[in-house]
């Protein structure tokens, strides 16, 4: 069977066509600048390296049409017709409290996703546009919604309630939701497999360290706490996001700089994190390089970043009353040995010991702790698209 995985952003559409028999990627691509000048599809298949195809894409329906046309193209396509796509899996950012697992999409589901738009105003409307575009162009193909928040719906109240008046939860559902659920779920399953223990008996801390980053405590296969909150702004220091700060900083800065709350929020989302701290870049490759060249602010940034990751790990060890595995994943987690080692250095007291040779290599998935280490430390390549394809197939 073949599953088309779609991830719609406000002006982009990412896709992968996955062959479920061997879980290989037949084709993948990214439609960029949808609705603006210079829109294009960057496309590759198991046979063709990256191809840039310029085309005027005025909306997401145009983008889905282009994806279908390209996938079925005689020269560069990988399927004969649309009939070869057995199902579509959509990544949906926010499912609120309505969705604790993936679901087959129908009119009721679309309404329930719409009801969560307030909670993710930048993402959910774009995700819905993707669903509607696919519905229009492939009305007979089954579609499944896979939510970033669903995996975290197992968190207990004590982990998801904020210390603010209860009426805001009652009225507006203000609570911790958490994100990157597809990745945390995929990586925790893979980690259990790698250490040869049943998931149902494993205490895992997944560090999804990308541009956006979150850490999750996964106890016996269930998320029991996670660092992102109502929105993806909470938690550790990220590429451009501040992570958790004293909430009073918002009004303090608004008053000092004579700017609105929304402007402060924009700064916290787009100009903060390691970008704002270092003044160099949001890309950890640039920060690492600057630090190695002796730049002191880069070193301070890196120290603060690793410390913030370590503090969350420490608190989740407490939350689970122990830990079997710490797993690093996503762009930074998979590619930055310095950060992995530095973060783990805070857990020497627990008997965590990194194997420098294993840590410095970049293999697909690897155990990077020594045989003696009391806690296994892993590097796991996340694969959100594959997880979405698996969930989609399971439901159809
Ligand atoms: P993500 O959001 O998961 O795509 O992660 C983006 C971050 O991963 C960027 O800040 C990069 O610095 C980091 N990253 C991606 N690839 C590499 C690499 N090959 N080496 C080091 N860092 C990388």
XYZ file of C-alpha atoms and ligand atoms in Angstrom:
419
model
C 0.000 0.000 0.000
C 1.061 3.596 -0.583
C 0.401 6.403 1.851
C 0.753 10.076 1.015
C 1.803 12.044 4.090
C 0.955 15.745 3.986
C 2.231 18.476 6.290
C 0.746 21.876 5.423
C 2.153 25.139 6.720
C 0.713 28.580 6.060
C 2.646 28.986 2.794
C 4.192 25.561 2.348
C 3.274 21.941 1.817
C 5.646 19.100 2.649
C 4.868 15.597 1.459
C 6.211 12.059 1.322
C 4.831 9.076 -0.538
C 5.616 6.013 1.547
C 5.470 2.409 0.429
C 4.122 0.519 3.428
C 5.534 -2.844 2.332
C 9.119 -1.867 3.141
C 8.429 1.593 4.624
C 10.586 3.177 1.942
C 10.086 6.728 0.693
C 9.099 6.610 -2.985
C 9.063 10.381 -3.384
C 9.144 13.483 -1.262
C 9.007 17.202 -1.688
C 8.253 20.668 -0.491
C 6.008 23.255 -2.156
C 7.313 26.643 -1.060
C 6.017 30.211 -1.232
C 2.447 29.133 -1.952
C 0.400 32.248 -2.757
C 3.488 34.391 -3.479
C 5.804 35.033 -6.367
C 8.488 32.445 -6.961
C 6.474 29.449 -5.773
C 7.990 26.075 -6.594
C 8.177 22.403 -5.764
C 11.456 20.909 -4.622
C 11.067 17.232 -5.453
C 13.085 14.036 -5.220
C 12.433 10.311 -5.570
C 14.291 7.101 -4.866
C 15.684 7.498 -8.393
C 15.992 11.255 -8.877
C 18.025 13.708 -6.830
C 16.565 17.098 -5.925
C 14.681 18.792 -8.759
C 13.352 22.343 -8.492
C 10.117 22.789 -10.418
C 8.921 26.390 -10.692
C 5.178 26.856 -10.929
C 2.658 29.499 -9.997
C 0.861 28.042 -6.961
C -1.861 30.467 -5.940
C -3.197 28.304 -3.097
C -2.879 24.899 -1.410
C -5.279 23.274 -3.902
C -2.825 24.240 -6.655
C -0.019 22.781 -4.561
C -1.808 19.451 -3.978
C -2.636 19.335 -7.718
C 1.023 19.891 -8.534
C 2.086 17.146 -6.120
C -0.377 14.715 -7.759
C 0.692 15.728 -11.276
C 4.354 15.275 -10.385
C 3.848 11.927 -8.647
C 1.994 10.613 -11.722
C 4.274 12.253 -14.314
C 5.507 9.819 -16.968
C 9.145 10.886 -16.621
C 9.712 11.819 -13.004
C 6.651 10.277 -11.333
C 6.596 7.148 -9.187
C 2.969 6.005 -9.614
C 0.723 5.523 -12.627
C -2.381 7.238 -11.330
C -3.991 8.688 -8.253
C -5.661 5.321 -7.680
C -2.269 4.054 -6.496
C -2.481 6.286 -3.420
C -4.327 4.185 -0.842
C -4.617 6.816 1.860
C -3.519 10.281 2.921
C -2.170 11.026 6.401
C -2.329 14.668 7.486
C -0.161 16.158 10.205
C -2.353 18.365 12.390
C -0.643 20.530 14.977
C -3.358 21.014 17.594
C -6.097 18.592 18.554
C -6.830 20.276 21.898
C -8.566 17.905 24.288
C -10.722 16.573 21.450
C -8.188 14.101 20.134
C -6.103 11.648 22.104
C -5.310 9.558 19.046
C -5.291 9.675 15.280
C -8.674 9.542 13.527
C -10.187 8.941 10.101
C -11.235 12.354 8.784
C -14.942 13.098 8.299
C -17.055 16.265 8.593
C -17.275 15.969 12.389
C -13.497 15.664 12.686
C -12.990 18.704 10.472
C -15.326 20.717 12.726
C -13.493 19.533 15.840
C -10.135 20.537 14.312
C -11.606 23.932 13.430
C -12.654 24.303 17.054
C -8.938 24.119 18.005
C -7.928 26.928 15.620
C -7.702 29.437 18.471
C -5.069 27.276 20.151
C -2.825 27.164 17.052
C -3.855 30.076 14.853
C -0.804 29.818 12.599
C -0.915 26.076 12.064
C -4.383 24.533 12.292
C -6.036 26.682 9.584
C -3.187 25.754 7.220
C -3.561 22.054 8.119
C -7.298 22.295 7.369
C -6.643 23.919 4.007
C -4.501 20.878 3.165
C -7.304 18.508 4.144
C -9.838 20.425 2.069
C -7.554 20.604 -0.960
C -7.016 16.821 -0.839
C -10.741 16.227 -0.315
C -11.468 18.209 -3.456
C -8.869 16.553 -5.653
C -9.026 12.992 -4.310
C -12.571 12.649 -2.875
C -12.495 8.836 -2.798
C -9.224 8.454 -0.911
C -9.437 7.827 2.842
C -7.717 10.448 4.973
C -6.422 10.318 8.522
C -5.534 13.159 10.906
C -2.455 12.637 13.102
C -2.082 15.232 15.855
C 1.099 16.655 17.399
C -0.746 16.985 20.697
C -2.490 13.583 20.855
C 0.395 11.606 22.388
C 0.477 13.972 25.377
C -3.197 13.557 26.256
C -2.148 10.854 28.739
C -0.498 13.472 31.004
C -2.031 13.578 34.479
C -3.821 16.731 35.636
C -0.960 17.646 37.954
C 1.310 17.915 34.904
C -1.011 19.808 32.596
C -2.712 22.319 34.911
C -1.153 25.761 35.282
C -1.165 27.731 38.522
C -3.760 30.220 37.308
C -7.504 30.574 38.102
C -9.359 27.371 37.225
C -11.982 29.289 35.251
C -9.449 29.844 32.431
C -9.163 26.113 32.021
C -12.943 25.741 32.197
C -13.658 28.533 29.782
C -10.745 28.561 27.366
C -9.037 25.215 27.973
C -5.814 26.930 29.032
C -3.541 24.028 29.997
C -0.374 22.252 28.909
C -0.881 20.318 25.649
C 2.639 19.611 24.433
C 3.805 19.174 20.842
C 6.095 16.993 18.691
C 3.958 14.078 19.938
C 4.489 12.043 16.773
C 8.236 12.296 17.230
C 8.205 11.580 20.979
C 6.027 8.543 20.379
C 8.150 7.245 17.481
C 11.439 7.753 19.336
C 10.265 6.224 22.626
C 9.065 3.098 20.770
C 12.349 2.841 18.888
C 14.364 3.406 22.079
C 12.618 0.503 23.833
C 13.327 -1.675 20.799
C 17.006 -0.642 20.848
C 17.523 -1.498 24.509
C 15.504 -4.702 24.187
C 12.941 -3.852 26.863
C 9.151 -3.778 26.484
C 7.906 -0.218 26.045
C 5.345 -0.898 28.746
C 8.178 -1.308 31.289
C 10.458 1.523 30.225
C 11.085 5.008 31.607
C 12.332 7.139 28.751
C 13.190 10.798 28.396
C 13.019 11.937 24.787
C 14.921 15.111 23.936
C 13.582 16.355 20.603
C 16.140 19.080 19.969
C 15.515 20.842 16.677
C 14.928 24.467 15.883
C 11.784 24.038 17.940
C 12.552 21.704 20.830
C 10.743 19.783 23.506
C 11.494 17.151 26.096
C 9.044 14.461 27.165
C 8.901 11.995 30.033
C 7.519 8.750 28.628
C 6.619 6.248 31.332
C 5.560 2.772 30.217
C 4.883 4.099 26.725
C 2.757 7.048 27.854
C 3.622 10.732 27.953
C 3.460 11.848 31.589
C 4.963 15.307 31.183
C 6.381 17.466 28.430
C 8.152 20.798 28.241
C 6.005 22.636 25.677
C 2.731 23.973 26.972
C -0.402 25.672 25.701
C 1.804 26.736 22.800
C 5.235 25.660 21.512
C 6.838 28.671 23.224
C 7.228 27.079 26.647
C 10.091 24.843 27.712
C 13.788 24.808 26.936
C 15.663 27.574 25.123
C 15.183 27.001 21.366
C 16.535 28.323 18.042
C 14.531 31.566 18.077
C 12.055 30.934 20.946
C 12.802 31.953 24.497
C 11.344 28.864 26.158
C 10.137 29.373 29.745
C 10.774 32.798 31.235
C 9.373 34.809 34.113
C 5.914 35.829 32.758
C 6.438 39.305 34.258
C 9.161 39.934 31.651
C 6.376 40.425 29.091
C 4.816 43.488 30.732
C 8.238 44.739 31.859
C 9.528 44.806 28.268
C 6.256 46.157 26.872
C 6.499 49.117 29.282
C 10.229 49.731 28.872
C 10.215 49.494 25.073
C 6.761 51.036 24.681
C 5.567 48.136 22.557
C 2.438 45.966 22.644
C 2.099 42.533 24.230
C 1.838 41.051 20.736
C 5.112 42.696 19.779
C 6.804 41.232 22.839
C 5.358 37.828 21.935
C 6.832 38.206 18.468
C 10.235 38.884 20.018
C 9.890 35.842 22.292
C 8.928 33.633 19.343
C 11.190 34.894 16.586
C 14.097 36.877 18.003
C 14.952 35.089 21.207
C 16.425 31.676 21.991
C 20.001 31.032 20.930
C 19.603 33.592 18.139
C 18.801 36.400 20.557
C 21.265 35.286 23.218
C 24.262 34.808 20.927
C 23.472 37.537 18.399
C 24.979 35.110 15.881
C 22.404 32.706 14.482
C 19.544 30.361 15.329
C 21.497 27.536 13.720
C 23.427 25.474 16.240
C 26.123 24.760 13.662
C 27.010 28.476 13.624
C 26.915 28.743 17.422
C 29.119 25.660 17.835
C 31.623 27.026 15.319
C 31.718 30.462 16.975
C 32.188 28.832 20.378
C 35.071 26.741 19.050
C 36.636 29.940 17.706
C 36.536 31.465 21.177
C 33.403 33.629 20.973
C 32.336 34.127 24.599
C 28.680 34.886 23.953
C 28.431 31.735 21.880
C 29.889 29.787 24.811
C 27.495 31.446 27.279
C 24.571 30.610 24.941
C 25.641 27.012 24.594
C 26.101 26.679 28.370
C 22.642 28.134 29.056
C 21.083 25.901 26.390
C 22.615 22.677 27.715
C 21.753 23.676 31.283
C 18.117 24.264 30.337
C 17.912 20.831 28.677
C 19.570 19.186 31.696
C 17.154 20.854 34.137
C 14.147 19.409 32.304
C 15.730 15.965 32.166
C 16.425 16.184 35.896
C 12.858 17.135 36.696
C 11.496 14.309 34.541
C 13.716 11.781 36.305
C 11.959 12.935 39.454
C 8.539 12.814 37.751
C 9.082 9.161 36.750
C 11.021 8.207 39.863
C 13.905 7.041 37.700
C 14.976 6.714 34.097
C 16.154 3.850 31.861
C 16.878 5.740 28.669
C 17.686 9.273 27.567
C 17.169 9.570 23.799
C 18.384 12.477 21.680
C 16.647 13.222 18.401
C 15.890 15.874 15.700
C 18.366 18.218 13.939
C 20.446 19.203 16.964
C 19.904 16.032 19.005
C 20.989 13.821 16.106
C 23.891 15.925 14.897
C 25.544 17.737 17.779
C 27.832 15.493 19.893
C 29.014 18.441 22.023
C 25.482 19.203 23.225
C 24.714 15.518 23.937
C 27.889 15.140 25.986
C 27.493 18.445 27.821
C 23.854 17.694 28.740
C 24.756 14.223 29.983
C 27.621 15.583 32.095
C 24.952 16.829 34.552
C 23.965 13.220 35.273
C 27.318 11.781 36.293
C 25.868 11.481 39.811
C 23.378 8.973 38.364
C 26.094 6.935 36.712
C 25.481 8.243 33.183
C 28.633 7.744 31.138
C 29.033 8.765 27.496
C 31.176 6.714 25.121
C 33.102 9.454 23.302
C 33.757 7.374 20.225
C 30.147 6.292 19.824
C 28.987 9.845 20.533
C 31.246 11.383 17.910
C 30.073 9.085 15.132
C 27.011 9.896 13.116
C 25.302 6.603 12.500
C 21.574 6.184 12.001
C 20.579 5.021 15.473
C 23.150 4.287 18.150
C 23.749 3.659 21.819
C 26.158 6.431 22.817
C 26.632 5.523 26.486
C 29.281 3.087 27.706
C 28.408 -0.495 28.688
C 28.926 0.545 32.325
C 26.526 3.510 32.155
C 23.590 3.105 34.576
C 21.275 4.864 32.130
C 21.349 4.112 28.408
C 21.839 7.175 26.246
C 20.695 6.862 22.643
C 20.804 8.761 19.425
C 17.614 8.019 17.507
C 16.761 9.465 14.111
C 13.188 10.657 14.322
C 10.802 10.004 11.446
C 7.511 11.799 11.900
C 6.351 11.065 8.357
C 6.826 7.327 8.797
C 4.929 7.437 12.082
C 2.074 9.318 10.358
C 2.038 6.721 7.557
C 1.934 3.872 10.105
C -0.931 5.495 12.045
C -2.801 6.132 8.794
C -2.487 2.541 7.644
C -3.516 1.214 11.045
C -6.761 3.178 10.800
C -7.742 2.393 7.250
P 15.266 20.651 12.935
O 14.314 21.722 13.397
O 15.011 19.322 13.592
O 15.371 20.559 11.452
O 16.722 21.092 13.449
C 17.376 22.253 12.980
C 18.683 22.409 13.731
O 19.461 21.213 13.579
C 19.569 23.551 13.250
O 19.767 24.483 14.297
C 20.904 22.928 12.912
O 21.938 23.566 13.580
C 20.837 21.531 13.439
N 21.441 20.626 12.441
C 20.842 20.129 11.361
N 21.691 19.349 10.649
C 22.878 19.392 11.290
C 24.162 18.822 11.065
N 24.419 18.034 10.020
N 25.142 19.092 11.971
C 24.895 19.866 13.043
N 23.702 20.444 13.306
C 22.714 20.206 12.451
